[in-house]
Short mmCIF file of C-alpha atoms in Angstrom, two decimals:
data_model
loop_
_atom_site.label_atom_id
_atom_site.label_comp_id
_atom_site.label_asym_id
_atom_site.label_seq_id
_atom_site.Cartn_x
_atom_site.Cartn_y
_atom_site.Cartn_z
CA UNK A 200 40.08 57.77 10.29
CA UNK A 201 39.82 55.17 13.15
CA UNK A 202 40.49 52.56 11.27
CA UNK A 203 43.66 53.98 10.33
CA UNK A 204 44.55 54.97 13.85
CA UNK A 205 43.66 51.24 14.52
CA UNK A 206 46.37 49.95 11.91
CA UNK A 207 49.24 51.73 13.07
CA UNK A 208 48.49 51.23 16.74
CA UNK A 209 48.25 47.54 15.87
CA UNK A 210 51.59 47.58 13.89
CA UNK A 211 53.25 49.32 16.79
CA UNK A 212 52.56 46.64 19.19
CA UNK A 213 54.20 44.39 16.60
CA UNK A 214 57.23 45.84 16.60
CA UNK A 215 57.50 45.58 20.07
CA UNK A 216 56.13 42.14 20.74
CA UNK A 217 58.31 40.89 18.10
CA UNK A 218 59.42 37.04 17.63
CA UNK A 219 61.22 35.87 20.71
CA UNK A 220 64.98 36.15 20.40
CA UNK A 221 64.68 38.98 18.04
CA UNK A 222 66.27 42.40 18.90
CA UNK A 223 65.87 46.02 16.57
CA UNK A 224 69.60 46.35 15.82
CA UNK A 225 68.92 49.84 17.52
CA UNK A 226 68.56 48.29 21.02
CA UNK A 227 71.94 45.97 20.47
CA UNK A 228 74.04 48.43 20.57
CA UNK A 229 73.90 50.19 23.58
CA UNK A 230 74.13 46.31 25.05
CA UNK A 231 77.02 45.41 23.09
CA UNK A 232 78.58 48.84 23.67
CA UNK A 233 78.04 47.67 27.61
CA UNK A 234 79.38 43.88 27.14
CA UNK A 235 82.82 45.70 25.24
CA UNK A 236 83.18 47.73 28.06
CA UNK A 237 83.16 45.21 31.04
CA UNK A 238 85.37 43.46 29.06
CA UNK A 239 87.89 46.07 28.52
CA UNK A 240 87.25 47.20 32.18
CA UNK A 241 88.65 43.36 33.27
CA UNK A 242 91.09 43.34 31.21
CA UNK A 243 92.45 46.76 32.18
CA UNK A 244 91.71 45.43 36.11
CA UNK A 245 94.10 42.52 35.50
CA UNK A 246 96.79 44.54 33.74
CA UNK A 247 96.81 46.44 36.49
CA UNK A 248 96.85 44.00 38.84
CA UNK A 249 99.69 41.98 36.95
CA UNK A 250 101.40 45.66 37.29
CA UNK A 251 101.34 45.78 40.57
CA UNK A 252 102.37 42.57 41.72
CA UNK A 253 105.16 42.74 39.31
CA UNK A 254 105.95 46.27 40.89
CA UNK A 255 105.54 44.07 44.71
CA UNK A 256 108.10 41.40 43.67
CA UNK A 257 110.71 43.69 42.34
CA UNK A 258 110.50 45.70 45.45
CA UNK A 259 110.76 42.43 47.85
CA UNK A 260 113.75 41.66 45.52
CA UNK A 261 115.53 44.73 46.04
CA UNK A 262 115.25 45.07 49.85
CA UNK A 263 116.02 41.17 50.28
CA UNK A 264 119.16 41.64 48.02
CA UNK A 265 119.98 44.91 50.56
CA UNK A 266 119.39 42.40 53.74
CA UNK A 267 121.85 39.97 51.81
CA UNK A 268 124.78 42.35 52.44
CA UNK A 269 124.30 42.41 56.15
CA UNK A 270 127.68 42.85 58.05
CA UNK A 271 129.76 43.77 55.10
CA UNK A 272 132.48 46.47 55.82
CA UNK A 273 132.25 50.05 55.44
CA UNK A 274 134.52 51.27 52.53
CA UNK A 275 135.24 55.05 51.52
CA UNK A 276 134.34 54.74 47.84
CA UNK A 277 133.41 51.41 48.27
CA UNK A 278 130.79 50.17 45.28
CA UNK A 279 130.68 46.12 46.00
CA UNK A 280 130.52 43.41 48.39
CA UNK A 281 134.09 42.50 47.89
CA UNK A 282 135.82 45.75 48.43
CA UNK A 283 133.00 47.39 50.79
CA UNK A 284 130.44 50.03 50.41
CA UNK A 285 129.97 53.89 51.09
CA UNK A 286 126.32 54.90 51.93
CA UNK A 287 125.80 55.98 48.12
CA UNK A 288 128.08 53.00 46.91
CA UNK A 289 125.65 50.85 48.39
CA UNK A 290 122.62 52.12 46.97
CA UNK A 291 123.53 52.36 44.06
CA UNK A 292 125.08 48.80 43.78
CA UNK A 293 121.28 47.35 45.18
CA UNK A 294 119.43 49.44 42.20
CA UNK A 295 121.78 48.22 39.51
CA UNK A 296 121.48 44.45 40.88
CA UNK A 297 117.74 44.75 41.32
CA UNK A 298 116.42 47.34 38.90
CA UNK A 299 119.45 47.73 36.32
CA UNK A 300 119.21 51.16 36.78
CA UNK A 301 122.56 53.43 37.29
CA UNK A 302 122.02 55.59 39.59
CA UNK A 303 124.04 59.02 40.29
CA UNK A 304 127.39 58.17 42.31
CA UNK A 305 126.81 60.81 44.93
CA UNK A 306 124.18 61.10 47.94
CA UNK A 307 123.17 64.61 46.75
CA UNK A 308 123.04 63.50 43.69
CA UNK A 309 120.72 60.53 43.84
CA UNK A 310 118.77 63.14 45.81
CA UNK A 311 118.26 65.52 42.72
CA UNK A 312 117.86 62.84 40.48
CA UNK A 313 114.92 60.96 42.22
CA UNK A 314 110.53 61.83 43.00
CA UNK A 315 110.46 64.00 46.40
CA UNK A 316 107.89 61.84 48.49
CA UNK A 317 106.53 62.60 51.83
CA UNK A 318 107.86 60.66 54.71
CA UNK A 319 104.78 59.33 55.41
CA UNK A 320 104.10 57.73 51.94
CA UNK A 321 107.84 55.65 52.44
CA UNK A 322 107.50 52.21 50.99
CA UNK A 323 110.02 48.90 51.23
CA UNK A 324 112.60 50.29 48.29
CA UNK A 325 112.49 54.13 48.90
CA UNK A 326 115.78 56.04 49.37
CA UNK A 327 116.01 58.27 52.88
CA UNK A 328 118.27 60.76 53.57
CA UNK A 329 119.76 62.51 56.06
CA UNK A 330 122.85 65.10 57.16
CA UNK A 331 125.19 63.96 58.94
CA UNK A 332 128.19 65.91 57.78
CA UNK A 333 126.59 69.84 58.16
CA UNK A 334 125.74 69.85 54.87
CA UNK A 335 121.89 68.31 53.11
CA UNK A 336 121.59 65.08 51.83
CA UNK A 337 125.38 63.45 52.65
CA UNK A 338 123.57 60.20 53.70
CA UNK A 339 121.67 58.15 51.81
CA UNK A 340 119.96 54.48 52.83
CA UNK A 341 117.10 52.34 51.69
CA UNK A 342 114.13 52.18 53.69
CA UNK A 343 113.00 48.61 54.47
CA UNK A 344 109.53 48.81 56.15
CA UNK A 345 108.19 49.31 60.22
CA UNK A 346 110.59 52.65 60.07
CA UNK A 347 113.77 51.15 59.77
CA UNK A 348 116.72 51.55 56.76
CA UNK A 349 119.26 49.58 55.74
CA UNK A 350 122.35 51.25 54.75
CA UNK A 351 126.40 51.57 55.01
CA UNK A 352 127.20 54.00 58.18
CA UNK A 353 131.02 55.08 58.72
CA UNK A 354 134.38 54.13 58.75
CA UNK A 355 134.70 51.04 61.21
CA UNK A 356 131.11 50.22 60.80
CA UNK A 357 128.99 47.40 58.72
CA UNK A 358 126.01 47.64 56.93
CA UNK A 359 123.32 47.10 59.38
CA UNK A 360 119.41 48.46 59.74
CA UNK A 361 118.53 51.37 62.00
CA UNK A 362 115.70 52.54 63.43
CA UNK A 363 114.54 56.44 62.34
CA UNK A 364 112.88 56.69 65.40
CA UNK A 365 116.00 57.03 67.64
CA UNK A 366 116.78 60.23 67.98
CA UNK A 367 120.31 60.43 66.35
CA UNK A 368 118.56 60.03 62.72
CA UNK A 369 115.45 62.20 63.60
CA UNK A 370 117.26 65.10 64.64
CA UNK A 371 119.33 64.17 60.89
CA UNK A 372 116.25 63.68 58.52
CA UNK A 373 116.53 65.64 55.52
CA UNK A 374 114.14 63.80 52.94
CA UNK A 375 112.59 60.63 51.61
CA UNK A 376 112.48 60.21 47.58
CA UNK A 377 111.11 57.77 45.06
CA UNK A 378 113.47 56.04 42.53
CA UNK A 379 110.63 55.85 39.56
CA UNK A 380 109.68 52.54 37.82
CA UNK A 381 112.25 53.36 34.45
CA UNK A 382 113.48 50.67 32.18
CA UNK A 383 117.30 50.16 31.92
CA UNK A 384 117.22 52.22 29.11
CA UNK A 385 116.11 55.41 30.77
CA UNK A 386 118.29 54.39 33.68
CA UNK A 387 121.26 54.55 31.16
CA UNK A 388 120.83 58.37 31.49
CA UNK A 389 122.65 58.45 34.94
CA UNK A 390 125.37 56.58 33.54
CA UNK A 391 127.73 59.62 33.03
CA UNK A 392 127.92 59.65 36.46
CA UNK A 393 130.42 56.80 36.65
CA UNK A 394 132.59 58.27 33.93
CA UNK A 395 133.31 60.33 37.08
CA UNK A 396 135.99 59.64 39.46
CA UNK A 397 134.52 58.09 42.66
CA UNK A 398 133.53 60.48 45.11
CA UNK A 399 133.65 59.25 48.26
CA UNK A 400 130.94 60.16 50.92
CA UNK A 401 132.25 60.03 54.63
CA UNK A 402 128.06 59.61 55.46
CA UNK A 403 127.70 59.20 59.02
CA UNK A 404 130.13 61.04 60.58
CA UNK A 405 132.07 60.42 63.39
CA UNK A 406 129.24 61.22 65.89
CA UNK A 407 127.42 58.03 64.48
CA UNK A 408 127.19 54.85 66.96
#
């Protein structure tokens, strides 16, 4: 009875102390299973990463293509650089530059159509609105960083950056939304707004400076 007891302990501490280099297929998977995994882990790391600093340049493209149009004239209705822009004209020209998305034709409009965001969570590219003709969301612009937006103001006016924090646009805040990441395709959704005559918006108001 020892002696078997002897044996197996004795072929037990074989299997362990086996030939260098060798490994019971049992044990090599839970480390392969491990090596698969960092591996997918990078990979997903530097898709994500390639995401976001795709997500970064489109965003620096789209307010830098807003700070291109500087100084040009206020138009009722206005869509384009060469005839002039209305607050919603002007938006929506950036985001079909920049994005190639169409985006409704109205303020209210691009409101409803767009991801309600806090105002604290703004980012470069986000749309802010305000009322400034008694009635929600009849001003739209496109927030540009340090609390200032870019948009088209009034009749007589150019596009130009403001600051929220004055008082004028404070008292007028009605909301800050998020145009989502879509592909032209999905974009292509909005497009029976421009079937639609062009509704003008006066934005501003005559109380604007």
């Amino acid at each position: 009875m020892r002696r078997w007891i002897f044996l197996l302990v004795l072929a037990c501490s074989s299997a362990v102390h086996a030939a260098p280099g060798s490994t019971p297929a049992e044990a090599q998977e839970p480390f392969q299973w491990t090596v698969n995994l960092r591996s997918q882990l990078a990979e997903l790391g530097h898709n994500v990463a390639g995401q976001a600093h795709d997500v970064a340049d489109r965003t620096s493209d789209l307010v830098t293509t807003a700070m291109g149009l500087l100084g040009v004239p206020y138009r009722r209705g206005g869509t384009s650089a060469e005839t002039g822009f209305d607050c919603s004209g002007f938006v929506r020209s950036i985001y079909e530059q920049t994005r190639g998305l169409l985006l409704p034709r109205q303020a209210s409009e691009q409101a409803a159509s767009t991801e309600k965001i806090d105002k604290k969570d703004l980012q470069p590219g986000d749309l802010v609105f305000f009322n400034t003709m008694r009635r929600a969301f009849s001003h739209v612009g496109i927030y540009v960083g340090d609390g200032k937006f870019i948009h088209a103001p009034r009749t007589g006016a150019k596009v130009r950056v403001e600051d929220m924090q004055e008082s004028y646009w404070q008292r007028r805040f009605n909301g800050a939304r998020r145009v989502a990441g879509a592909s032209p395709a999905e974009g292509a959704q909005a497009a029976q707004y421009a079937l639609q005559p062009l509704a003008a918006d006066t934005t501003a108001g005559p109380a604007a400076r």
